[in-house]
Structure formats: C-alpha cells, structure tokens
Short mmCIF file of C-alpha atoms in Angstrom, two decimals:
data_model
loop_
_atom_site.label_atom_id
_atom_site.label_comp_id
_atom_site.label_asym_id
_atom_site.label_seq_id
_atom_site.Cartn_x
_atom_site.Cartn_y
_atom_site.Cartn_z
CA UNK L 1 -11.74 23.81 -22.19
CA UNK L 2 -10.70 24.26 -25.83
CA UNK L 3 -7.12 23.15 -25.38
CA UNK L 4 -8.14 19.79 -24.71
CA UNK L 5 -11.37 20.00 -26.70
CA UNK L 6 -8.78 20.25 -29.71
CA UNK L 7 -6.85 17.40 -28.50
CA UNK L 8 -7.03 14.01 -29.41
CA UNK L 9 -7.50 11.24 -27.25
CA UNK L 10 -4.13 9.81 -28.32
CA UNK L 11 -2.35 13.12 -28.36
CA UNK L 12 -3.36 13.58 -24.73
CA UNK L 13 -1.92 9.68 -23.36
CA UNK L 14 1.24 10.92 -25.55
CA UNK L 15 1.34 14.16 -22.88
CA UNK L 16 1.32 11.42 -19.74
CA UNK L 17 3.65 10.82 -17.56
CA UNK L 18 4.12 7.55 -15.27
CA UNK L 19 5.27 9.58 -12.48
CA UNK L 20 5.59 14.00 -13.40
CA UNK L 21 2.57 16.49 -13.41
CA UNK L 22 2.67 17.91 -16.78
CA UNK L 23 1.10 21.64 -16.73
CA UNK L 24 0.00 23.79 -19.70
CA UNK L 25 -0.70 26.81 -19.85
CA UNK L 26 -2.70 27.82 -23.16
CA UNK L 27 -3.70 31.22 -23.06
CA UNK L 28 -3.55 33.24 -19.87
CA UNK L 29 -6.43 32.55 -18.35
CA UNK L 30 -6.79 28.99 -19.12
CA UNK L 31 -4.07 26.25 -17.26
CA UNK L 32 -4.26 22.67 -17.45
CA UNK L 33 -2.48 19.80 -15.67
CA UNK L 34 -1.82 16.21 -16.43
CA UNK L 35 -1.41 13.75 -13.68
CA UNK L 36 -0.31 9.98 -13.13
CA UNK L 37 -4.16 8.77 -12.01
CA UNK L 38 -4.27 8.96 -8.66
CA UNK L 39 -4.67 5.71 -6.11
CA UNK L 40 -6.35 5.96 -2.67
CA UNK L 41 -5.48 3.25 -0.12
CA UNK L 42 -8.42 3.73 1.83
CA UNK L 43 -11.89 3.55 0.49
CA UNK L 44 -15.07 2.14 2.09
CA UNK L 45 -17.05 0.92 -1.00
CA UNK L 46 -20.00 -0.30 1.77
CA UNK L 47 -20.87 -3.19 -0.40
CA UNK L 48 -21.84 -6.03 0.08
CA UNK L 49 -24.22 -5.19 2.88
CA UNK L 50 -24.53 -1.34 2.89
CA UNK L 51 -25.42 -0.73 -0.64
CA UNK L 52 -28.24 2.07 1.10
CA UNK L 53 -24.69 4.01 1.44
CA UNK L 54 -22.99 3.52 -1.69
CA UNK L 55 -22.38 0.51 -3.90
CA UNK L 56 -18.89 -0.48 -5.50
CA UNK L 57 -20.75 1.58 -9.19
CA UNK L 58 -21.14 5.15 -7.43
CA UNK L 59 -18.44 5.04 -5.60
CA UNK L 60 -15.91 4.31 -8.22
CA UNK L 61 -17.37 6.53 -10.50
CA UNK L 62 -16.95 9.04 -7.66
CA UNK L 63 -13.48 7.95 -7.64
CA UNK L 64 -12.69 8.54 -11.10
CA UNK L 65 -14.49 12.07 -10.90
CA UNK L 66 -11.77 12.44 -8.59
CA UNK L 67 -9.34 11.56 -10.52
CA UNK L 68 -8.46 8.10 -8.85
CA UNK L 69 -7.75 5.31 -11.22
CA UNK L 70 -7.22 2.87 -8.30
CA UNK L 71 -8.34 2.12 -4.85
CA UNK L 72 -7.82 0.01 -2.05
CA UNK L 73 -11.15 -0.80 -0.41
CA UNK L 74 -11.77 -1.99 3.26
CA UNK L 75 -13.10 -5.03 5.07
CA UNK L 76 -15.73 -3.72 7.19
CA UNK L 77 -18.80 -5.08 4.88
CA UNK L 78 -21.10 -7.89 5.51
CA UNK L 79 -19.88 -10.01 5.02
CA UNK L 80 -16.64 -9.37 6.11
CA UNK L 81 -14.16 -11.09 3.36
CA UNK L 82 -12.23 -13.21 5.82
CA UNK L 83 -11.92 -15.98 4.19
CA UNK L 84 -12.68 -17.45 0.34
CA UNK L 85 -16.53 -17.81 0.60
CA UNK L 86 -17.16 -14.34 2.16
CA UNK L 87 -14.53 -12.19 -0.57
CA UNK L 88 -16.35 -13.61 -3.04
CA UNK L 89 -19.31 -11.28 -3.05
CA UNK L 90 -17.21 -8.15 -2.84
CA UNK L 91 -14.77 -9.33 -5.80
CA UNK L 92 -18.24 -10.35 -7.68
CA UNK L 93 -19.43 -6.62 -7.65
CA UNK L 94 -16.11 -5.27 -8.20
CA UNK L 95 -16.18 -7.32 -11.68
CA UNK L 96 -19.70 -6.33 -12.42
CA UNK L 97 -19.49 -2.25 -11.33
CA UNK L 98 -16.41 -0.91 -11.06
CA UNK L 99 -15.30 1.60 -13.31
CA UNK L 100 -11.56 1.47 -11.93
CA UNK L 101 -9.33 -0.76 -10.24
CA UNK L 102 -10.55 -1.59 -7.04
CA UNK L 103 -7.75 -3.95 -4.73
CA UNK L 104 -9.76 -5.02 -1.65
CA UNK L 105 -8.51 -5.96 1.90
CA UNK L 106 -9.12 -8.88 3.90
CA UNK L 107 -10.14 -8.69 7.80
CA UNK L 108 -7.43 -9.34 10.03
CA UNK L 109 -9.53 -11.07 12.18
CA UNK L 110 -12.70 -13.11 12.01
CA UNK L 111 -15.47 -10.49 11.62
CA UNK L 112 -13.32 -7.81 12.88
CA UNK L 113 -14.10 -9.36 16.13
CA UNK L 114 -10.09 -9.57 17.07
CA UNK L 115 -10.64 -13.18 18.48
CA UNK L 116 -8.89 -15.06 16.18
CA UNK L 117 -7.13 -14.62 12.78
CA UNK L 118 -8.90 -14.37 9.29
CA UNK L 119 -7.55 -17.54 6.68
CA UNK L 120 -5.06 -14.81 5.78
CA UNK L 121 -3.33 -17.89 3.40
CA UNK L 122 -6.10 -18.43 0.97
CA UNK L 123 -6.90 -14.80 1.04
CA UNK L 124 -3.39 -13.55 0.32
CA UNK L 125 -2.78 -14.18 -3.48
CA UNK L 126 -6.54 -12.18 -4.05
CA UNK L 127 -6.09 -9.16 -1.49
CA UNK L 128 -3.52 -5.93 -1.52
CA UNK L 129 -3.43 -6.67 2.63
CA UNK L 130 -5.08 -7.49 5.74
CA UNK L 131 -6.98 -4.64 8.01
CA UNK L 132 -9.53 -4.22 10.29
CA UNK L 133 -10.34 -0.92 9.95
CA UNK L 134 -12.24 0.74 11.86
CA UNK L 135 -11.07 -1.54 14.92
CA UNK L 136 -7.96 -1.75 16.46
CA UNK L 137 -6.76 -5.10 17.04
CA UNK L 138 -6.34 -5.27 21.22
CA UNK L 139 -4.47 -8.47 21.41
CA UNK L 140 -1.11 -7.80 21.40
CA UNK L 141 -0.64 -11.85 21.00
CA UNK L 142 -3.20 -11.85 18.05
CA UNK L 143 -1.68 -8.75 16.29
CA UNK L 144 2.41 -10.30 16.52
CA UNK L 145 0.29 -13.58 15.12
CA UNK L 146 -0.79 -11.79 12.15
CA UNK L 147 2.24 -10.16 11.73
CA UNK L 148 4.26 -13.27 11.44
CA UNK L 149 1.86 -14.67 9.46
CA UNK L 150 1.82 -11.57 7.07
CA UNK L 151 5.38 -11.76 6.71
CA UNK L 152 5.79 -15.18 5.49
CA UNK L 153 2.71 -14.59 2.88
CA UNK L 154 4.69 -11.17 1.78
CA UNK L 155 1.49 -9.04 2.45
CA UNK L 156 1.53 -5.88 4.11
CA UNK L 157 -0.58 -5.36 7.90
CA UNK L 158 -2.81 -2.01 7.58
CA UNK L 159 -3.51 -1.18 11.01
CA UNK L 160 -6.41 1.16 12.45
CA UNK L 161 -4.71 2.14 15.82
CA UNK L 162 -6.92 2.59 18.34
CA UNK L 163 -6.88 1.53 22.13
CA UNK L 164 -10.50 0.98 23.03
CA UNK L 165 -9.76 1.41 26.85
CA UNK L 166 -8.44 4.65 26.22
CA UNK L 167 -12.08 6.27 24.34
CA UNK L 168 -13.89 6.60 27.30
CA UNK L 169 -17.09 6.97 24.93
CA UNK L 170 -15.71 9.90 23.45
CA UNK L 171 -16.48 11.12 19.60
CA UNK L 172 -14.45 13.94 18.72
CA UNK L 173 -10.86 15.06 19.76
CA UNK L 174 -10.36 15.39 23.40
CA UNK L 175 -9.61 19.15 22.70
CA UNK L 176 -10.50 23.42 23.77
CA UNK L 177 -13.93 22.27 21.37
CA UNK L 178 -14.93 19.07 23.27
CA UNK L 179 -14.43 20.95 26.69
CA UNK L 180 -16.18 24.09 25.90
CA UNK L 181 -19.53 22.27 23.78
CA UNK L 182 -19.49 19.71 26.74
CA UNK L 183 -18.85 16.78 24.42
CA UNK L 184 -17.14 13.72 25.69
CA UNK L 185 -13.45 13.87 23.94
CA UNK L 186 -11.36 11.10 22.36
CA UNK L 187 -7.76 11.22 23.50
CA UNK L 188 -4.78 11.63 21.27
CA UNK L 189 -3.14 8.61 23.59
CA UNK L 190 -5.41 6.04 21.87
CA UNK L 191 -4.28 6.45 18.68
CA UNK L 192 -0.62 6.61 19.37
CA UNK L 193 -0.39 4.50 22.39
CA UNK L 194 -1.14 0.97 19.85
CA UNK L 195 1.12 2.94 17.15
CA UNK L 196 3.67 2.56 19.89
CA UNK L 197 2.53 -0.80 20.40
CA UNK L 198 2.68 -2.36 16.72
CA UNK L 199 6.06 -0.61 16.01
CA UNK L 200 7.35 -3.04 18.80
CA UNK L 201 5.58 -5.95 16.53
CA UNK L 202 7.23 -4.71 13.29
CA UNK L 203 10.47 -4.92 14.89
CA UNK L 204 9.97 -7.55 16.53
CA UNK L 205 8.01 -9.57 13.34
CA UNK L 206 9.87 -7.67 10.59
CA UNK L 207 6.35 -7.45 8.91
CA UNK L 208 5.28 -4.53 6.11
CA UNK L 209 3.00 -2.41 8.39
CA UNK L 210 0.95 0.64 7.29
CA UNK L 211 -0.30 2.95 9.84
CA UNK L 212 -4.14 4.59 8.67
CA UNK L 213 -5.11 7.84 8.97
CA UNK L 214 -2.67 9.44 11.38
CA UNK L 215 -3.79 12.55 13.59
CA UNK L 216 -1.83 13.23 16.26
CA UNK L 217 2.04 14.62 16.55
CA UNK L 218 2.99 12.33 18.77
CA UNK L 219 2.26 9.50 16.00
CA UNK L 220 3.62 11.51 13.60
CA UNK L 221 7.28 11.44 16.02
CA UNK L 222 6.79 7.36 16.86
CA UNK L 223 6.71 7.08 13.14
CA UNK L 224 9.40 9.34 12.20
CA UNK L 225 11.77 7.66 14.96
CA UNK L 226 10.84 4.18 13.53
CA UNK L 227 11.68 5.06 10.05
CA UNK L 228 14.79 6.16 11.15
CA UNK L 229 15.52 3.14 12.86
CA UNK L 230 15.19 1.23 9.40
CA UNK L 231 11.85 -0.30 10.56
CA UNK L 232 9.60 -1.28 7.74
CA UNK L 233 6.38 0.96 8.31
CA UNK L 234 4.80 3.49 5.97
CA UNK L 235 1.64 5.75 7.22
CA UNK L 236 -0.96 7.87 5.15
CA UNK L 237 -3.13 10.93 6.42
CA UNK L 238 -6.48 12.57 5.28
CA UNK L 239 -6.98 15.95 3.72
CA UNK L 240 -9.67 16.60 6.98
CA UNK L 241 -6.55 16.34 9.53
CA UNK L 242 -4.08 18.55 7.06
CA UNK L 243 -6.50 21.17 6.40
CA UNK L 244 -8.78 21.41 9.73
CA UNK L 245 -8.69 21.58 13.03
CA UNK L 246 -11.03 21.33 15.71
CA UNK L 247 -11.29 24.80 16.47
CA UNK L 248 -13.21 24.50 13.07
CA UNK L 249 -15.72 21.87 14.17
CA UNK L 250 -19.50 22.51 13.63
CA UNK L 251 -22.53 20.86 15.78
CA UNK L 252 -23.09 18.34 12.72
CA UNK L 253 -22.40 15.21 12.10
CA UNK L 254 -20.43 15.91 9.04
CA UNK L 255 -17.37 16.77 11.44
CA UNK L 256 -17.65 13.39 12.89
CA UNK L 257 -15.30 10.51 12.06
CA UNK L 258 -12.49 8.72 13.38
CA UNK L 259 -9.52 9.44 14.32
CA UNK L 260 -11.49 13.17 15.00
CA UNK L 261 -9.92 16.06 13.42
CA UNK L 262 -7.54 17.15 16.22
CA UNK L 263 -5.73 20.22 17.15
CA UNK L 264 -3.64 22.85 15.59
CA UNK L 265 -0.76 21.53 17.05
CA UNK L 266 -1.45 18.11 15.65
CA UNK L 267 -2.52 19.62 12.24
CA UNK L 268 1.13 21.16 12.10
CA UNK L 269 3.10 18.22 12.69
CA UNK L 270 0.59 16.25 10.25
CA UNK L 271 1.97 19.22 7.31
CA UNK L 272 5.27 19.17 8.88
CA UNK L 273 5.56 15.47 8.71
CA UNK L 274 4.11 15.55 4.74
CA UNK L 275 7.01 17.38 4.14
CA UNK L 276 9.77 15.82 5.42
CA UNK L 277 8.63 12.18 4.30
CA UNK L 278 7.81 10.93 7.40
CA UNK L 279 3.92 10.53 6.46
CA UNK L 280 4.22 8.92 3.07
CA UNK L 281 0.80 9.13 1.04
CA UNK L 282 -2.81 10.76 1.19
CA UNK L 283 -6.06 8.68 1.64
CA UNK L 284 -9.23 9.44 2.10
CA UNK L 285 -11.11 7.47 4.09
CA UNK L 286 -14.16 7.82 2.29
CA UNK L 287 -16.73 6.47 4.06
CA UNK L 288 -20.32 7.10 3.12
CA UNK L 289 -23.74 6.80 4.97
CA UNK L 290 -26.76 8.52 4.19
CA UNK L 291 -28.19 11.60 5.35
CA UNK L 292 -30.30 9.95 8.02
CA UNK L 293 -27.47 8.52 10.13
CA UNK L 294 -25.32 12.13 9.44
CA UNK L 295 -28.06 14.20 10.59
CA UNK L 296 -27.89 13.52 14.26
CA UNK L 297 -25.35 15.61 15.53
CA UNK L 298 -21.57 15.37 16.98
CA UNK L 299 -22.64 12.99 19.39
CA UNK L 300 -25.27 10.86 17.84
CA UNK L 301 -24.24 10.77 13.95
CA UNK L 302 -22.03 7.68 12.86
CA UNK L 303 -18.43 8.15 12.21
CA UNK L 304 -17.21 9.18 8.73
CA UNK L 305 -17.16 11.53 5.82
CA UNK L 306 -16.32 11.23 2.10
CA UNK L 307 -14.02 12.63 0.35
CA UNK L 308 -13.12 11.36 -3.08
CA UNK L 309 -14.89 14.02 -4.86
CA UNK L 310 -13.26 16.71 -2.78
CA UNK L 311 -9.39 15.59 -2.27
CA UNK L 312 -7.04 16.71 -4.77
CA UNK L 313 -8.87 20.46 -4.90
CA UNK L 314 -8.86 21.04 -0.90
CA UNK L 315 -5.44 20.07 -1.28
CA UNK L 316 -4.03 21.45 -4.46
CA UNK L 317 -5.99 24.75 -2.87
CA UNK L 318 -4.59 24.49 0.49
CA UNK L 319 -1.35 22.93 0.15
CA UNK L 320 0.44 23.96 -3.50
CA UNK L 321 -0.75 27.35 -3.72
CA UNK L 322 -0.83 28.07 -0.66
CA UNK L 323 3.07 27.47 -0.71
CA UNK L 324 3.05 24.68 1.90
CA UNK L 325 4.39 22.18 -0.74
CA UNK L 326 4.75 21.61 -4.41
CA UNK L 327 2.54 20.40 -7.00
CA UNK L 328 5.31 17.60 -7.49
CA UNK L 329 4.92 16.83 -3.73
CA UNK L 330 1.21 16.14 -4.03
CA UNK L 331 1.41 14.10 -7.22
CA UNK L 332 3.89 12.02 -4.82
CA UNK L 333 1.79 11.69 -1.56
CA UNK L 334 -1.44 11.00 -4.23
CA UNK L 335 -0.44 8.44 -6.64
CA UNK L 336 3.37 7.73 -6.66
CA UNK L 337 4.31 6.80 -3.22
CA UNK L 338 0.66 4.68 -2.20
CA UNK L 339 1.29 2.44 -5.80
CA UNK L 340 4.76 1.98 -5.11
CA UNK L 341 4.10 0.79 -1.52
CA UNK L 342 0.94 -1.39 -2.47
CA UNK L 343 2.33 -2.70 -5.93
CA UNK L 344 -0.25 -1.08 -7.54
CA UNK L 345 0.07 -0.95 -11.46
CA UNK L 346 -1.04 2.52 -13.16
CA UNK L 347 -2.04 0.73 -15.83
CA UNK L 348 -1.61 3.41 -18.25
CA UNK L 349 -3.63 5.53 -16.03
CA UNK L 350 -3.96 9.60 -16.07
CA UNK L 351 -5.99 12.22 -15.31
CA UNK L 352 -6.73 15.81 -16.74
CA UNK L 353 -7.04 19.48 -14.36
CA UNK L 354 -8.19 22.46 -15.31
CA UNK L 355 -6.15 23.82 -12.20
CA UNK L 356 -7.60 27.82 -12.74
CA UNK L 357 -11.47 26.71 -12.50
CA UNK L 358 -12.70 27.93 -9.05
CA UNK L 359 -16.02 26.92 -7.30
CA UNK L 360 -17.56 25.80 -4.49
CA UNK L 361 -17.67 22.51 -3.51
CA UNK L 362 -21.60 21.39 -3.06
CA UNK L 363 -22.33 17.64 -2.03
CA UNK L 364 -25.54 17.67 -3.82
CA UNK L 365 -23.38 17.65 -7.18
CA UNK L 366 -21.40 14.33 -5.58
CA UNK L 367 -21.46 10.88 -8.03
CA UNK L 368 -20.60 9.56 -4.08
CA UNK L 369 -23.66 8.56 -2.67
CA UNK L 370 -22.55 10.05 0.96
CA UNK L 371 -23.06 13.65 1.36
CA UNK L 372 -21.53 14.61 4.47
CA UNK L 373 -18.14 16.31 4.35
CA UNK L 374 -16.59 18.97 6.19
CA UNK L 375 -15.17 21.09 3.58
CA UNK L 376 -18.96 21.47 2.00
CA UNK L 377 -19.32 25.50 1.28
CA UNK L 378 -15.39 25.33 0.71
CA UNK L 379 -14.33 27.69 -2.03
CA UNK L 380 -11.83 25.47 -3.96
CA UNK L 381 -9.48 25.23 -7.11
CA UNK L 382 -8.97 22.33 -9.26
CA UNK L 383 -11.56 20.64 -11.01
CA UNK L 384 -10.73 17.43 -12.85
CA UNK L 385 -12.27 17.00 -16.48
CA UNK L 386 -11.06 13.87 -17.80
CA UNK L 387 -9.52 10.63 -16.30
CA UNK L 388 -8.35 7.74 -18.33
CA UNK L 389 -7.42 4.05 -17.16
CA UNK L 390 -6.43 1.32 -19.45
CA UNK L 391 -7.19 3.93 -22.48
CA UNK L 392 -10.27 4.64 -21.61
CA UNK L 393 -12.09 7.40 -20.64
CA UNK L 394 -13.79 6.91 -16.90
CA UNK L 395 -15.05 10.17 -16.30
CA UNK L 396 -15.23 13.02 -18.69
CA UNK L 397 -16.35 16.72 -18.05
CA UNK L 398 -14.94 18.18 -21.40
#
C-alpha cells in the first residue's frame, strides 16, 4: 500500500474524478484505482423491525467497505414507511447510524399488501421512489393508479415483477437443476409476464419506471424493445445473475433468493444486455438474515443473499479482466448511470482499489451482518482500501 500510504488525504480527493476511473500503476507489482463512490439502488437495511439481520450501522459500514457512498434502501421493514408516521423510524436510524447516504423508498401500497395505495404525496418530497419489493403489485388498476400518481409527484415507480399465479410454490429457477434435484421451479414467465404488463402502464401513464433485478432474456428483449420505443424505463441486474447460473446451484440456502439465478441462456442475454445499454446499472439486492433462517436448505431457507461486500471484485474479476467489458463500463453500470437516474448527488464521494490484491472472499470477514452468499470460496481481485464521502474517510484498510 505505500503509494497511498505516502499520499495525503488531500492529494488523493485532488486524483478524483466525478465520473472516470483513475488507475496507477506504481511499481510493477502494485496497481491502484480511483473510483467515483459507488451507489446501489437496492439495499435491504432490515431496520426498523429486523435489526437480528442487520441494522442501518453494519450495513452501511458494509457498504462503504464496498466502496458504496450511497444507497437506496427498500420498504419491506416494519413498519413499512407508507406514510409520514411509519418513515419516521427508518429516517430516525438513518440520522443516528449511517455512515453514508442512505435514500429510502416508500411502499407502493399499504403494507405491501397491494390493496390500496401508500400516501405517496406526503411521502414524495422525503423518498428517492415508491416500491414494493419483494411483491409484485397484481392489480393492474392499482399499479396504472400509482403510476399516475407517480407521475404528477415526479417520482420514479421501482417495480419487483413478479406474477404470483405464475410461482406455483416454486423457489429456484424452473430449470435442468430444479428438474433433476426434484425441487419445485419458478418460471421465467413470472417475472417477464408483469414486465410486459407495466411497460403497457408506462406507456400508457408516461411514469419513470425502474425494473429490479432482471433475470431472464426475455425481460431483457421487453426492455430493450421499450427503450427503443422512447418509453421511459430503466432496469438494473445483480452480480449473482451475471456471473452464475443454475447449473452452479448448491443444496444451501445461500443460492436461494428471488428472482433465482436462472439459466445460461438467461445469464448471456443479462451480459449481452450490460453491454449494449439495454440493462442500465448494477444493484445488489443485499438482503441479510441470519444463519438460522439460511441454514435450511433450497427449499426451506428464506429468500436472499448479500452482496455489498462482494460486488465490485466478482465483477471487476469476472467482467473487466475477463474481457467481457471495460473497467469504464463498470464504473458506469456502478455509480454513474444509478445517480444519474435517481438524482443522487456524489457528494464529493470516491473510493480507493488496490485492483492486483487477490483473495478469497470469506463471509466470516463481512462488516454485513448476513453471511450467506453464493460466491463464498470465490477466488477474487479487487479489494477496496479507502472510501471517502463528504471528505471523510468511511472505511479505511490502508
């Protein structure tokens, strides 16, 4: 580390860019990297009312570890923040923990229930949007509501697509894993089938939409088609579905979240769409439990896996020197394009690589209170060793 250790604080913010990676190259062993911080769109902070899984403190400082400066966190707390009295608890631990921004979402609906529309007016001026993630919305009717409503409040409509008549009680990807372990498979159809849907809406509402996590090529083409048809919709993917597929799948529960990691075929158009534009950013969907309620399995473990800890080496790994795109490309899909979209100031923000240290990655070293992630055992690149926001140092390993 000695060409940073030599560095002064203010010699290093004088090296940032708003929007270029800047890479040095001090001796021939030794290359560092400075990057715009980056912003994830989709955290799960799990507090207020899951603080056993991670609280708004570790998981930011996971964040910054990271190298995020800002993140977008989700409604699915308790209480859910759908309306003044029930944000306030979330915004009250986000004053008193966080060590980075944190923008949070309002619910969509009341309680995520999708029976009637969150008081998306007093919310808007304190939230970056309105989602009810990890629930698709099933009223067509309620979902154009919000949308018009959205609209005329200027806020952007995050959607988790899912069609709950189309699970069947599956858990992972309806795929050649699901059929040969006898597990009950989620179809590809009930993600894109309400993509499909909500397009319609955005056309129909002229609404900012955002499509989470995508998995499956045939979102990846409704998306592409819609963007080409000037409609206003943006979309982000995980690492997990750009990296895996469910060939790769394991009999444990960190494997399991939704959308599943699908097949290679869906992986491909995932990359293919990263490239071209069509998928605009990278998110994580971080979303922690603890190692009782991972430890049950594919079939009996709750859904999700973190990954804020883990994202920029799988992909820098992976993805840039692998040849698949450039370093540029994932500066771009990390921290450019989400900020632009979600008005999201960098705030001075940067972070510091030492892009030639190589280890593997071991959740037992996580600030993230979750453990469970598929890439655990992953031999990686990348690891980050100082990220600043504001001019201040949020995580240092120097």
């Amino acid at each position: 580390m000695r060409f940073f250790e030599e560095m002064s604080m203010d010699a290093i913010i004088s090296l940032a860019d708003a929007e270029k990676p800047k890479v040095f190259s001090p001796t021939a062993s030794e290359t560092y990297a400075i990057f715009p911080g980056f912003a994830d769109v989709h955290v799960h902070l799990r507090e207020p009312g899951f603080s056993y899984k991670e609280t708004v403190g570790s998981g930011t400082r996971a964040a910054a570890r990271g190298g995020y400066t800002d993140v977008c966190s989700m409604a699915n707390l308790n209480p859910v923040p759908d309306s003044l009295g029930t944000l306030a608890p979330q915004l009250e631990a986000i004053q008193n923990q966080a060590v980075i921004g944190v923008h949070p979402f309002a619910s969509i609906t009341v309680g995520e229930k999708g029976e009637a529309l969150s008081d998306m007016e007093s919310l808007a001026p304190l939230v970056a949007g309105f989602s009810d993630d990890g629930r698709g919305v099933q009223s067509t009717d309620l979902m154009r509501e919000a949308m018009k409503r959205a609209k005329k409040l200027g806020k952007i409509i995050v959607a988790h697509c899912e069609d709950n008549s189309l699970l069947h009680g599956g858990y992972i990807h309806d795929g050649d894993y699901a059929r040969t372990h006898g597990h009950r498979g989620i179809s590809s159809e009930s993600e894109w089938r309400q993509v499909e849907r909500d397009i319609a809406l955005v056309k129909e509402t002229g609404c900012a939409y955002h499509v989470c996590h995508v998995s499956t090529k045939e979102s990846v083409a409704l998306i592409r088609k819609a963007k080409a048809e000037g409609v206003d919709i943006t979309c982000e993917t995980g690492p997990h579905y750009l990296v895996m597929n469910d060939g790769m799948l394991k009999e444990e529960g960190r494997f399991k979240m939704n959308p599943p990691i699908r097949s290679e075929a869906d992986r491909v158009a995932l990359v293919e769409g990263i490239v071209d534009g069509t998928i605009d950013m990278i998110a994580t969907d971080h979303a922690p439990h603890s190692a009782e309620e991972k430890a049950r399995g594919l079939e009996g473990s709750l859904m999700g896996v973190v990954g804020l800890e883990t994202a920029f080496p799988v992909l820098y790994t992976h993805l840039v020197r692998e040849g698949v795109i450039s370093l540029e490309k994932l500066i771009e899909l990390m921290s450019v394009n989400p900020r632009k979209r979600f008005q999201i100031s960098d705030h001075g923000s940067f972070c510091v690589w030492d892009l030639n240290a190589k280890y593997t990655i071991d959740p037992q070293e996580f600030l993230s209170m979750g453990r469970a992630t598929p890439f655990d055992g992953m031999s990686v690149y990348g690891r980050c060793i100082l990220t600043v926001r504001d001019g201040k140092a949020v995580w240092m390993d120097i």
